[in-house]
PDB file of C-alpha atoms and ligand atoms in Angstrom:
ATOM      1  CA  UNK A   1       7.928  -7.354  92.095  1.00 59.00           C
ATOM      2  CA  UNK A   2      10.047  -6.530  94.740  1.00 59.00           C
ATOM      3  CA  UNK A   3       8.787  -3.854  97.134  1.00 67.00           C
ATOM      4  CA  UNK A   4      10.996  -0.160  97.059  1.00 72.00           C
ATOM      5  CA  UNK A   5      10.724   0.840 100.545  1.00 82.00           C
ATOM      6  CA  UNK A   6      10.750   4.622  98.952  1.00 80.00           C
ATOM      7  CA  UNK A   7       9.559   7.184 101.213  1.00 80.00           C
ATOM      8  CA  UNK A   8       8.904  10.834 101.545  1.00 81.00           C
ATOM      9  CA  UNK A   9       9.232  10.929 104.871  1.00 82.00           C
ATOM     10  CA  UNK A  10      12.456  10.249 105.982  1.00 85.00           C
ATOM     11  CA  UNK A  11      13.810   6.220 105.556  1.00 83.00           C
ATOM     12  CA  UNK A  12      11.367   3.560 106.489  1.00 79.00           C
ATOM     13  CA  UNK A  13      13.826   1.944 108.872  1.00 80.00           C
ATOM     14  CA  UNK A  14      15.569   3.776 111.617  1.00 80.00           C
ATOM     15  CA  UNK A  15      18.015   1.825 113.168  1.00 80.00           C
ATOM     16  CA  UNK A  16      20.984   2.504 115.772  1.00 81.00           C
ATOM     17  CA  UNK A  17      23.296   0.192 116.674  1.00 78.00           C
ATOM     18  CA  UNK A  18      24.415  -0.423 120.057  1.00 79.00           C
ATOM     19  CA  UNK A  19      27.617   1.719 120.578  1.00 77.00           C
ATOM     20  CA  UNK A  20      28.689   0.103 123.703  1.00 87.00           C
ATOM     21  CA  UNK A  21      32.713  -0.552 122.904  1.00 92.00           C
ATOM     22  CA  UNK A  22      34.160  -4.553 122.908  1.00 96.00           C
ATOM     23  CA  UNK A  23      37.249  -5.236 124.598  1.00 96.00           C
ATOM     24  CA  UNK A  24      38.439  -8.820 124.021  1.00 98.00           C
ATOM     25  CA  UNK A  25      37.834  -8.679 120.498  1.00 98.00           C
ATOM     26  CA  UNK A  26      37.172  -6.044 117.579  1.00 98.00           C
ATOM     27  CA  UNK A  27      33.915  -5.833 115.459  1.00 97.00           C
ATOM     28  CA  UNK A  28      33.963  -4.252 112.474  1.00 97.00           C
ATOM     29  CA  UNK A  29      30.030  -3.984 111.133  1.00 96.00           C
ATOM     30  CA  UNK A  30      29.261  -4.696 107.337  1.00 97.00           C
ATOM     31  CA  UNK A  31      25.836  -2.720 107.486  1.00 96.00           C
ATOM     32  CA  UNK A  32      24.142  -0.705 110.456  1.00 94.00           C
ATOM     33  CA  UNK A  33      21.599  -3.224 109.957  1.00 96.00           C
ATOM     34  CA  UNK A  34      23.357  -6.561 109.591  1.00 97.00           C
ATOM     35  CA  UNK A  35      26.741  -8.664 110.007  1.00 98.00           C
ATOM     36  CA  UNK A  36      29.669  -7.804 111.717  1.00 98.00           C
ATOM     37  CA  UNK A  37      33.408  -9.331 111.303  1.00 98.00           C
ATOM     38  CA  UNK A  38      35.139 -10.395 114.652  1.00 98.00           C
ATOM     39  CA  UNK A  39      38.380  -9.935 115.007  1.00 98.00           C
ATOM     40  CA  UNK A  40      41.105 -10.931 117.592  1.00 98.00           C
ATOM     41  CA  UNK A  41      39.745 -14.149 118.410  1.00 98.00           C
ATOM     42  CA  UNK A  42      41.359 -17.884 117.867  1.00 98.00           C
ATOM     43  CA  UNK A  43      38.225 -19.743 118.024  1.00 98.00           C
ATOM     44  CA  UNK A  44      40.401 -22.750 119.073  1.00 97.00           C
ATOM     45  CA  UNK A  45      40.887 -21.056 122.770  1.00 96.00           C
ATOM     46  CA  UNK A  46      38.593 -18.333 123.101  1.00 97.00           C
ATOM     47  CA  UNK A  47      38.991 -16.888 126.935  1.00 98.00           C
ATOM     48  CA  UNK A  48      35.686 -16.900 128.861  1.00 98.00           C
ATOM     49  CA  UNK A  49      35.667 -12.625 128.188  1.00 98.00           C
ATOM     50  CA  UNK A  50      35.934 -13.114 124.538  1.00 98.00           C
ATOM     51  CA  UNK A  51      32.681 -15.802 124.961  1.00 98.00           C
ATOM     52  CA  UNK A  52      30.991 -13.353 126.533  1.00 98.00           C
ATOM     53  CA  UNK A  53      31.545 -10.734 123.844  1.00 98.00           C
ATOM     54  CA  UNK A  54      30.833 -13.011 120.706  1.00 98.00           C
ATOM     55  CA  UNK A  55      27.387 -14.013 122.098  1.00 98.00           C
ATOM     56  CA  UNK A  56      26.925 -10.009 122.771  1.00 97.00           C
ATOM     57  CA  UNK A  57      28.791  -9.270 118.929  1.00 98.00           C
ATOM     58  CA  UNK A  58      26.003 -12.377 117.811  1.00 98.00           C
ATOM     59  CA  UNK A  59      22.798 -10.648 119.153  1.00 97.00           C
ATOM     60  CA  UNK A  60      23.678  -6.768 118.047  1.00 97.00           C
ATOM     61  CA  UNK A  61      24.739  -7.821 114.200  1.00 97.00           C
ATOM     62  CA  UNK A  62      22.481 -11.217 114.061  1.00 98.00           C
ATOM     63  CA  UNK A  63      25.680 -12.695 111.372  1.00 98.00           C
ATOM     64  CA  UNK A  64      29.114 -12.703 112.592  1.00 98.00           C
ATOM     65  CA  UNK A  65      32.276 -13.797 110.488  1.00 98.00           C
ATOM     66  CA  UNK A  66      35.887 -15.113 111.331  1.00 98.00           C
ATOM     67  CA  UNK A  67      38.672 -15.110 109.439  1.00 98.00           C
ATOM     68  CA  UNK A  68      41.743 -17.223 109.244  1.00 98.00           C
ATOM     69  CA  UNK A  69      40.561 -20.142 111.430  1.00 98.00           C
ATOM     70  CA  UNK A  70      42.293 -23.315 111.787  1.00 98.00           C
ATOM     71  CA  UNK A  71      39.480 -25.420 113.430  1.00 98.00           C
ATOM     72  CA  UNK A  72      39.823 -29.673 113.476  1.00 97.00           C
ATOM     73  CA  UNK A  73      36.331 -31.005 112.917  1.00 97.00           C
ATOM     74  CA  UNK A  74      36.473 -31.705 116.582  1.00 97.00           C
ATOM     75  CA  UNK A  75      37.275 -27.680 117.720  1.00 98.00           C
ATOM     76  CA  UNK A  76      34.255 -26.748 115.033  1.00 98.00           C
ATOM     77  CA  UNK A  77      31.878 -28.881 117.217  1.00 98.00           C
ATOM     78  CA  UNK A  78      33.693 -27.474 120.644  1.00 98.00           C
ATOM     79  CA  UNK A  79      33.108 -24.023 119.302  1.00 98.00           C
ATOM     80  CA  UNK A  80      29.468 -24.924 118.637  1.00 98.00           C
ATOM     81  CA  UNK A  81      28.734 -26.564 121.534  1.00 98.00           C
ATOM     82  CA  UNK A  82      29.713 -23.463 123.730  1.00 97.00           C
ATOM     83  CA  UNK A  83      26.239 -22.014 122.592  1.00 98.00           C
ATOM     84  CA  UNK A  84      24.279 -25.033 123.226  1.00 97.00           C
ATOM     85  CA  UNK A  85      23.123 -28.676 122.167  1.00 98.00           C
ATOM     86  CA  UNK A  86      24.300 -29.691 118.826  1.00 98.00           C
ATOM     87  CA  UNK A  87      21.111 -30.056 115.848  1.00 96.00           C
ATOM     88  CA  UNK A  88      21.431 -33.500 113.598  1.00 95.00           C
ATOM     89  CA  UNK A  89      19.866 -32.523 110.612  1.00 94.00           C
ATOM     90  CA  UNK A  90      17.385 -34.669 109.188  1.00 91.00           C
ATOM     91  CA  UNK A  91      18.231 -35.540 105.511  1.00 91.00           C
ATOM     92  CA  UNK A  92      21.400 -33.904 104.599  1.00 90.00           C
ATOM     93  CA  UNK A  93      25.313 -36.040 104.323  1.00 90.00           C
ATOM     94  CA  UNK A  94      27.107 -35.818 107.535  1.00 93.00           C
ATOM     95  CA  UNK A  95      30.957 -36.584 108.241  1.00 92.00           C
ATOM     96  CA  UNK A  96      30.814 -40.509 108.867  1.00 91.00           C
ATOM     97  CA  UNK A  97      32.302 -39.774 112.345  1.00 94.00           C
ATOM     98  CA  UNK A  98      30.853 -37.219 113.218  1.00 95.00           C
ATOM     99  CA  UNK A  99      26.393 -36.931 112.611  1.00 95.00           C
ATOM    100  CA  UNK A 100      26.560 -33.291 113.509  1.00 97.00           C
ATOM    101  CA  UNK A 101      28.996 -31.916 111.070  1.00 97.00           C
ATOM    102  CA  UNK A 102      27.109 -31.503 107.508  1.00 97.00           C
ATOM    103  CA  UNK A 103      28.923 -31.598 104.884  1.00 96.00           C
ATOM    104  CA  UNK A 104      28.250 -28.304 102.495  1.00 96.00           C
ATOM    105  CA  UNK A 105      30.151 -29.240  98.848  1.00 96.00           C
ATOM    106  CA  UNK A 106      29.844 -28.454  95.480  1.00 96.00           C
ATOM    107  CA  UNK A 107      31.791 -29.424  92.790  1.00 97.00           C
ATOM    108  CA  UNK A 108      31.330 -29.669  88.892  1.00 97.00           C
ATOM    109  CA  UNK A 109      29.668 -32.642  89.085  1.00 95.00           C
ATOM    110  CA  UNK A 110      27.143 -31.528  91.439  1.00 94.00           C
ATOM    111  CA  UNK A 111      23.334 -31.911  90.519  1.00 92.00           C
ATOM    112  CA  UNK A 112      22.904 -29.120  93.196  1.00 92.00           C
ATOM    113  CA  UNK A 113      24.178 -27.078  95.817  1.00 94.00           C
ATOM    114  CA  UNK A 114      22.544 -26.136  99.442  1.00 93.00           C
ATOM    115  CA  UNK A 115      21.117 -23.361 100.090  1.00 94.00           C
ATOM    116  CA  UNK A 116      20.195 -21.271  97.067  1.00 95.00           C
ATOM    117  CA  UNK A 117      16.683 -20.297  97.787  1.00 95.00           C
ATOM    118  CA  UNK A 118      16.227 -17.550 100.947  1.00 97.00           C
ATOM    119  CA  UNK A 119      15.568 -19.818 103.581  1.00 97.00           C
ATOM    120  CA  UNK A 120      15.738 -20.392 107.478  1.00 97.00           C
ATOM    121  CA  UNK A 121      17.287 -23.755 108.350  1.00 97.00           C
ATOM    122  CA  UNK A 122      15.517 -26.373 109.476  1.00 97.00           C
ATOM    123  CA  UNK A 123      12.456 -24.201 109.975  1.00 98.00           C
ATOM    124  CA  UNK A 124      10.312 -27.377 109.758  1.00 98.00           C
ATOM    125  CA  UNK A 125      11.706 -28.715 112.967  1.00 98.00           C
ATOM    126  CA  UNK A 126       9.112 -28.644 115.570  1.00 98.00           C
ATOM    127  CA  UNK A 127      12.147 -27.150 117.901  1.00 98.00           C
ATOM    128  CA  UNK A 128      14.269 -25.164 114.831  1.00 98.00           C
ATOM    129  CA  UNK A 129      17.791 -24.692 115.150  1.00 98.00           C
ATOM    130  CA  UNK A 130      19.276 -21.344 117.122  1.00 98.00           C
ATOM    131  CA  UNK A 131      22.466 -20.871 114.527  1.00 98.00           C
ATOM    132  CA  UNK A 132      24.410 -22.190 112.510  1.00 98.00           C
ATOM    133  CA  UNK A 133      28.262 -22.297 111.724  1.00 98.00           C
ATOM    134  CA  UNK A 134      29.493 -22.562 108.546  1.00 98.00           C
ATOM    135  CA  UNK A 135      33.129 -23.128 108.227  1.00 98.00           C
ATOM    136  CA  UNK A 136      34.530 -22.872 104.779  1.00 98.00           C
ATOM    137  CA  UNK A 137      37.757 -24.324 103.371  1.00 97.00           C
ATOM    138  CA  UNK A 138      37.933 -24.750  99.877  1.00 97.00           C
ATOM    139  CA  UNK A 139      36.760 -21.477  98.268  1.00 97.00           C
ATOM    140  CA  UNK A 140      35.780 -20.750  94.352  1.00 98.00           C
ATOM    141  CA  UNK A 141      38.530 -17.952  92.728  1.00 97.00           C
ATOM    142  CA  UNK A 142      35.125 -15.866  92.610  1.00 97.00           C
ATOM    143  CA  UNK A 143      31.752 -16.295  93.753  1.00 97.00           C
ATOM    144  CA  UNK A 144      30.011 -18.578  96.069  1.00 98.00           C
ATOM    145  CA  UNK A 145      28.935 -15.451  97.955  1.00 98.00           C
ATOM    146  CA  UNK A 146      26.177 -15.583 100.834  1.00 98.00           C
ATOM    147  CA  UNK A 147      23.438 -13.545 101.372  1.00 98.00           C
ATOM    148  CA  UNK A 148      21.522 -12.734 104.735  1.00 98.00           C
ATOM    149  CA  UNK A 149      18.607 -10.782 105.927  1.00 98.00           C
ATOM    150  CA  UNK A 150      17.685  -9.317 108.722  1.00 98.00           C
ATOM    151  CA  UNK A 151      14.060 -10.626 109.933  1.00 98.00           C
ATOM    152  CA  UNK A 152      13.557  -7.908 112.530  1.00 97.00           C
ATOM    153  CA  UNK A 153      14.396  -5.134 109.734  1.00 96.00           C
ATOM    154  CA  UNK A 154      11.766  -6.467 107.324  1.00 97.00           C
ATOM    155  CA  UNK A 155       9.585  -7.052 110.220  1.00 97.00           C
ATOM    156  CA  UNK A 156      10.132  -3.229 111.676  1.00 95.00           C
ATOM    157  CA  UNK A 157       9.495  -2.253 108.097  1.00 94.00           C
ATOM    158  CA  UNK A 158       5.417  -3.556 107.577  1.00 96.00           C
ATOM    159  CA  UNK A 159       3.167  -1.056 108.016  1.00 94.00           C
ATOM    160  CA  UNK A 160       1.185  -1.290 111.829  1.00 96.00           C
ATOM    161  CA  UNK A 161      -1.813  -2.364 110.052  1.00 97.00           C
ATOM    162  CA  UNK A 162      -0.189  -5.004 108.910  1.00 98.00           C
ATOM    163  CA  UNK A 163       1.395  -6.338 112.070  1.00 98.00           C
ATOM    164  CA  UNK A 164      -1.816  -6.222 113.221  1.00 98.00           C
ATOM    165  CA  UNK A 165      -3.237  -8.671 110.834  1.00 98.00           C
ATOM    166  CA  UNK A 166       0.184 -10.982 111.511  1.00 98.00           C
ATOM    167  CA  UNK A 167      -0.357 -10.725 115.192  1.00 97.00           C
ATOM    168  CA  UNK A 168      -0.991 -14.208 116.214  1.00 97.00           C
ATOM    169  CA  UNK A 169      -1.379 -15.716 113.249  1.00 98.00           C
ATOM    170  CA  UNK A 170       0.664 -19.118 112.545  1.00 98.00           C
ATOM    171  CA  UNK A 171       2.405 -20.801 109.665  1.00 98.00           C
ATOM    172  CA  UNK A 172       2.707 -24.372 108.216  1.00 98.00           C
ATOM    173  CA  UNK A 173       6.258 -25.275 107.804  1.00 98.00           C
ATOM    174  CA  UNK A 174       6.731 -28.364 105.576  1.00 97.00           C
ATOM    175  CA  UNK A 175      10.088 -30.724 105.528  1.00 96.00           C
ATOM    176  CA  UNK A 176       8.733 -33.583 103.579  1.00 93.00           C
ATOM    177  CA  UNK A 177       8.382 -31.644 100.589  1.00 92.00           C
ATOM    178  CA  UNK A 178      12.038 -29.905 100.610  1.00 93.00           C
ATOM    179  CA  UNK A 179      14.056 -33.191 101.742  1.00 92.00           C
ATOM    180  CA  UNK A 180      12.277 -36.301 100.130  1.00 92.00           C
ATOM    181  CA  UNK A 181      14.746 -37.243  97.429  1.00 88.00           C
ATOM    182  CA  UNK A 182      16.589 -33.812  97.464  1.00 89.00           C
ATOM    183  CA  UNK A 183      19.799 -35.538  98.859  1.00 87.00           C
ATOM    184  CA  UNK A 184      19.361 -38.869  96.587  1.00 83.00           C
ATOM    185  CA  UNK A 185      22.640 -38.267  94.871  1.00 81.00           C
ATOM    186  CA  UNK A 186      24.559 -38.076  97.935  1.00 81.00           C
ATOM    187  CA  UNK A 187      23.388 -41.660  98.502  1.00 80.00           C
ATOM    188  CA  UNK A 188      21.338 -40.883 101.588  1.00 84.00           C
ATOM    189  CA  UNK A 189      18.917 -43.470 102.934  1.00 85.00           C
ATOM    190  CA  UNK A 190      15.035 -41.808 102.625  1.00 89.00           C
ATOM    191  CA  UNK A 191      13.600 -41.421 106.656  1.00 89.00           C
ATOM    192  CA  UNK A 192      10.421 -42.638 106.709  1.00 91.00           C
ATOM    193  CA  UNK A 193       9.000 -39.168 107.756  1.00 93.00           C
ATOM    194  CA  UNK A 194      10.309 -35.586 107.544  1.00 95.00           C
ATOM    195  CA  UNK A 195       9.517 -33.232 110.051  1.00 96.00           C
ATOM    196  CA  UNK A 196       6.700 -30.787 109.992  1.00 97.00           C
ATOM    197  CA  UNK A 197       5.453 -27.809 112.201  1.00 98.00           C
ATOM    198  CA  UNK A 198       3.182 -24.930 112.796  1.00 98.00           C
ATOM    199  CA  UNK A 199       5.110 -22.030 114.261  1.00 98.00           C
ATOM    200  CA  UNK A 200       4.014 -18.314 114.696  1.00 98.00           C
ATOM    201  CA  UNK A 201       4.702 -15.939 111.575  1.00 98.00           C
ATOM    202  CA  UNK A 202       6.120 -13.069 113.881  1.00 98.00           C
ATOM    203  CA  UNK A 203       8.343 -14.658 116.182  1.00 98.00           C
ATOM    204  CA  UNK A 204       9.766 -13.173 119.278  1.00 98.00           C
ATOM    205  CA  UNK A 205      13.637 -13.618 119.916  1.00 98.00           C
ATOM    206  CA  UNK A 206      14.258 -15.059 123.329  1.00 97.00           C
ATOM    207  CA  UNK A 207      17.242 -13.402 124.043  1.00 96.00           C
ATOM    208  CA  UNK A 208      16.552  -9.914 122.465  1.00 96.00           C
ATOM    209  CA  UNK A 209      13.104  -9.538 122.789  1.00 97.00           C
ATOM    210  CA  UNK A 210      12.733  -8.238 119.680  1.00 97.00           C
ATOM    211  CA  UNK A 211      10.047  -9.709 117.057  1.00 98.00           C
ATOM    212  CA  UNK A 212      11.112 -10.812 113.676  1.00 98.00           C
ATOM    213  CA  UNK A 213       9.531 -12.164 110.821  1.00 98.00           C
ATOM    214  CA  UNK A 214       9.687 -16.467 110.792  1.00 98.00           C
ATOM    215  CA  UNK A 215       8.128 -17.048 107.236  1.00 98.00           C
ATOM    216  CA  UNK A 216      10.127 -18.347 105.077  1.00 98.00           C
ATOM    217  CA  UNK A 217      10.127 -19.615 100.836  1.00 97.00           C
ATOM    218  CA  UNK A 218      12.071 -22.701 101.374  1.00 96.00           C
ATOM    219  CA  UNK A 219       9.877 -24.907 104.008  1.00 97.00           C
ATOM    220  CA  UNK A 220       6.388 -22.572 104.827  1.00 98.00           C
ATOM    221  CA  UNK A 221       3.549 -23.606 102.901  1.00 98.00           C
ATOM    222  CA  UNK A 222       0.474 -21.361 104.350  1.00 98.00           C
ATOM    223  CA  UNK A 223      -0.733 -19.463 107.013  1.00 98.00           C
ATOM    224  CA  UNK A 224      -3.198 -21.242 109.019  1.00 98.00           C
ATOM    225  CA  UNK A 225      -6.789 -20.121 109.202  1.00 98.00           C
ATOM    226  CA  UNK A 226      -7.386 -18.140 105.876  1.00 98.00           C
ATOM    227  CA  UNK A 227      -8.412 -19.492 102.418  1.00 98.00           C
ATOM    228  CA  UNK A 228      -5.381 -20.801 100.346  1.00 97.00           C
ATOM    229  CA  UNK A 229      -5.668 -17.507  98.005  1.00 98.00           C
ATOM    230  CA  UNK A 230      -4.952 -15.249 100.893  1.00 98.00           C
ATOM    231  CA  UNK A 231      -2.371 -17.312 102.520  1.00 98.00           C
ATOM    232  CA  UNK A 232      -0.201 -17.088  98.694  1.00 98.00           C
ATOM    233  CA  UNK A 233      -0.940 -13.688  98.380  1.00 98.00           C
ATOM    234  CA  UNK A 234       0.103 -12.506 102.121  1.00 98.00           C
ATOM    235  CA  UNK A 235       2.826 -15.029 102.109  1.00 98.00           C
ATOM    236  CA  UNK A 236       4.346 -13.915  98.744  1.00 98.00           C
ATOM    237  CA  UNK A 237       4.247 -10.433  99.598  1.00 97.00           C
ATOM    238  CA  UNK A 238       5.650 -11.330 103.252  1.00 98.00           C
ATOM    239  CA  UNK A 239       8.850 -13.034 100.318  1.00 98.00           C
ATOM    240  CA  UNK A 240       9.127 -10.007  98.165  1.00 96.00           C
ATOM    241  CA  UNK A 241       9.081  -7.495 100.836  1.00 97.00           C
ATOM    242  CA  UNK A 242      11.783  -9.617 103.139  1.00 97.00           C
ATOM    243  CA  UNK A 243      14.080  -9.698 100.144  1.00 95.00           C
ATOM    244  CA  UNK A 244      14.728  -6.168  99.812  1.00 95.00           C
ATOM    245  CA  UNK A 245      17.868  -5.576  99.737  1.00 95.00           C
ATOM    246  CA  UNK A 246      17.624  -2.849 102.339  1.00 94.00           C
ATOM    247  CA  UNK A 247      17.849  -5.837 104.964  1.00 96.00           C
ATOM    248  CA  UNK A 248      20.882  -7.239 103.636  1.00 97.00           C
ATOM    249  CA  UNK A 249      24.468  -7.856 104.169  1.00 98.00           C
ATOM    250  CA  UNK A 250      26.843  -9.967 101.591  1.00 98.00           C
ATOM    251  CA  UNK A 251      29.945 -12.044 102.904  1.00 98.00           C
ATOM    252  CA  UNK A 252      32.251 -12.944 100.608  1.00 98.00           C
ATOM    253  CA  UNK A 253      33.878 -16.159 101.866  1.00 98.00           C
ATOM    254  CA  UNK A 254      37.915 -16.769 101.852  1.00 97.00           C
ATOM    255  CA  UNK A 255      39.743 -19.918 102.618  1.00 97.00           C
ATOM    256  CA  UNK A 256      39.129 -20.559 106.435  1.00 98.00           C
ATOM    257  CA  UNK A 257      36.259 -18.178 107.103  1.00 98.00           C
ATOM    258  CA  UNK A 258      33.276 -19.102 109.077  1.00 98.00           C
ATOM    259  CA  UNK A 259      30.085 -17.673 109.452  1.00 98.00           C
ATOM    260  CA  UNK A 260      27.640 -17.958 112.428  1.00 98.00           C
ATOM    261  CA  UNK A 261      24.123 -17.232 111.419  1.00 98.00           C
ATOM    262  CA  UNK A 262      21.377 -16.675 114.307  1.00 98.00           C
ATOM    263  CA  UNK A 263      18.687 -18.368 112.369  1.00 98.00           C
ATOM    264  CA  UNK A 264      15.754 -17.075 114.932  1.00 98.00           C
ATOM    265  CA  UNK A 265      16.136 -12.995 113.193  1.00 98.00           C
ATOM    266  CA  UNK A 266      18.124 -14.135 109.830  1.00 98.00           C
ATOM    267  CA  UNK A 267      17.531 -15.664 106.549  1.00 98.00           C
ATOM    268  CA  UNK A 268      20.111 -16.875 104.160  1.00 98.00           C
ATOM    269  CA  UNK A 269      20.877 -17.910 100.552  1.00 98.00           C
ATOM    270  CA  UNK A 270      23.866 -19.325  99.009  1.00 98.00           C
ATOM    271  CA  UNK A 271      24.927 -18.498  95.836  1.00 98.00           C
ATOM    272  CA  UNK A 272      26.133 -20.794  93.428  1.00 98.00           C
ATOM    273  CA  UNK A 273      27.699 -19.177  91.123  1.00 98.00           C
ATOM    274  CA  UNK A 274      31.240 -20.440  90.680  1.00 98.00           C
ATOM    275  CA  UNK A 275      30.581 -23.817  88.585  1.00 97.00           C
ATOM    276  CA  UNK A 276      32.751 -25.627  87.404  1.00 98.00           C
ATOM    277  CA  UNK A 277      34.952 -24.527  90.566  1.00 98.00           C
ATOM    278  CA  UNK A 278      34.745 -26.346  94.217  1.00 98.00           C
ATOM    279  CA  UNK A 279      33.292 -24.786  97.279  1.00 98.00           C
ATOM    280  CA  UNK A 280      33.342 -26.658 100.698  1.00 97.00           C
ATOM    281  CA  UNK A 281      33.418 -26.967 103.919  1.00 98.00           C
ATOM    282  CA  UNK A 282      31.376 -28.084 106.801  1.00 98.00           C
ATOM    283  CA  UNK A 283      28.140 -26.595 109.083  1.00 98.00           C
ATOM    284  CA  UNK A 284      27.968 -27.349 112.940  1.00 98.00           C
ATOM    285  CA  UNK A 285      24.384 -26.500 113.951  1.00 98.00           C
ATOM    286  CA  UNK A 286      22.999 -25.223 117.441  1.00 98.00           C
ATOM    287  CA  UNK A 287      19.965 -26.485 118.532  1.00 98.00           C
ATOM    288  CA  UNK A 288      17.039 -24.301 119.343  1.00 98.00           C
ATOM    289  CA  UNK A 289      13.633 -23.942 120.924  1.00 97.00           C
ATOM    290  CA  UNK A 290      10.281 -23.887 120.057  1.00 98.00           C
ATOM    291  CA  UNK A 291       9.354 -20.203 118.763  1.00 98.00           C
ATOM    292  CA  UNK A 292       6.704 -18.307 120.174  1.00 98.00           C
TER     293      UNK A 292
HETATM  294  C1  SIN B 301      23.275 -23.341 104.069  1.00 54.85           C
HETATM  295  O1  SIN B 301      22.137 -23.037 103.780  1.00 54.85           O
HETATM  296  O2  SIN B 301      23.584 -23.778 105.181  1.00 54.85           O
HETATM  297  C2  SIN B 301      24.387 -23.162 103.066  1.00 54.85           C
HETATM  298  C3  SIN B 301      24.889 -21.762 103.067  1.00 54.85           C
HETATM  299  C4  SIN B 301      26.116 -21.593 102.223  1.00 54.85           C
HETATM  300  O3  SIN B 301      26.623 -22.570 101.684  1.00 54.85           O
HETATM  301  O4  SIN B 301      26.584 -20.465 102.099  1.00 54.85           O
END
């Protein structure tokens, strides 16, 4: 059951947005909450001022989207790298020149597509990635929407008693269970190991300060310290209540969008709804620290 958030009291979230005005490029919000859509910006040359502003436009709406890029392979990494190291991820197909741009494709003949559960990427990384940039190029006629969630929303939202119980507590987050054999149709060799971590389920983001919620359905597998019956039941009420839509924003991709994700305060899910059409494109990831 997913939880209603109703109240008698005026809404459970009160949120205001930052007001402070951008000058080197526009921002147009999708919710108060979540996502915002840059505009005036050729992410081939951005100026140094329009840097600036996209890592401000990133931290106030958590998503950002671009439209009408025209990005080589090589300008996708150069855009990525301008917000750090670039992540390799650890099972998924890569271009063969390139080991940090994934490849994100489905097709008819797909067994599966990425992404479909609400997840955070990589979460099982001992260092998890910052963000991630997802250009798209080949879009469905329909469909093949992507959902994301803000984790400082559904975080803001528990009651005090229980961020009191969260406070300190820490989560298993398991890779060898998502990626052994998940990318065996793509023809990619097995790694010996996957990685696996124990991170904090309240997380605090390093450049806002702000806590958010860093469970997540597609890698954690319990809460350390409590009996396996209370880590399912916390952990799938943590799920329902992060899924309200409340915390939400919806992008609806076009040819040559991209969205950059700041997976510290976000979860996402892909939605593959568009068989037998294509979808595809490519994901540059940022690499990230360890959360406390
Ligand atoms: C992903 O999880 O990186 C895939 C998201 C998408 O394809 O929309």
């Amino acid at each position: 059951m997913e939880s209603s958030l109703r109240s008698y009291n005026g809404p459970r979230i009160k949120y205001t947005p930052s007001e402070s005005p951008f000058e080197s490029i526009t921002v147009d919000k999708l919710t108060p909450i979540i996502g915002g859509e840059i505009g005036g910006v050729d992410l081939r040359s951005p100026s140094n001022r329009q840097m600036d502003e996209i890592h401000r436009a990133l931290a106030e709406n958590l998503v950002i989207f671009f439209r009408d890029q025209h990005l080589t392979p090589e300008q996708h990494l150069d855009f990525g790298r301008k917000f750090g190291e670039l992540h390799i991820h650890p099972a998924a197909p890569a271009d063969p020149a390139h080991p940090e741009l994934m490849i994100i494709h489905a097709d008819k003949d797909s067994p599966r597509a990425n992404g479909e559960g609400w997840h955070t990427d990589v979460s099982c990384d001992l260092e998890p990635p910052m963000g991630s940039i997802l250009y798209i190029r080949t879009c469905p006629p329909k469909g093949g929407d992507t959902l994301f969630a803000s984790m400082y929303a559904a975080y803001d939202a528990l009651s005090d008693r229980m961020k009191t119980y969260l406070e300190g507590m820490t989560a298993f987050h398991d890779g060898e269970s998502v990626y052994r054999g998940l990318y065996k149709n793509s023809n990619m060799a097995e790694k010996e190991q996957y990685p696996r971590a124990t991170h904090p389920v309240v997380r605090t983001h390093p450049v806002t300060g702000k806590k958010a919620l860093y469970v997540n359905r597609g890698f954690t597998r319990h809460l350390v310290g409590v009996p396996r019956d209370e880590s399912e039941g916390i952990l799938n009420y943590l799920y329902q209540h992060m899924e309200n839509p409340l915390f939400q924003c919806r992008f609806r991709w076009r040819e040559n969008s991209i969205a950059f994700w700041d997976n510290r305060c976000v979860q996402h899910r892909a939605m593959w709804d568009y068989w037998p059409h294509t979808r595809s494109g490519n994901r540059v990831t940022v690499a990230g620290d360890k959360p406390y």
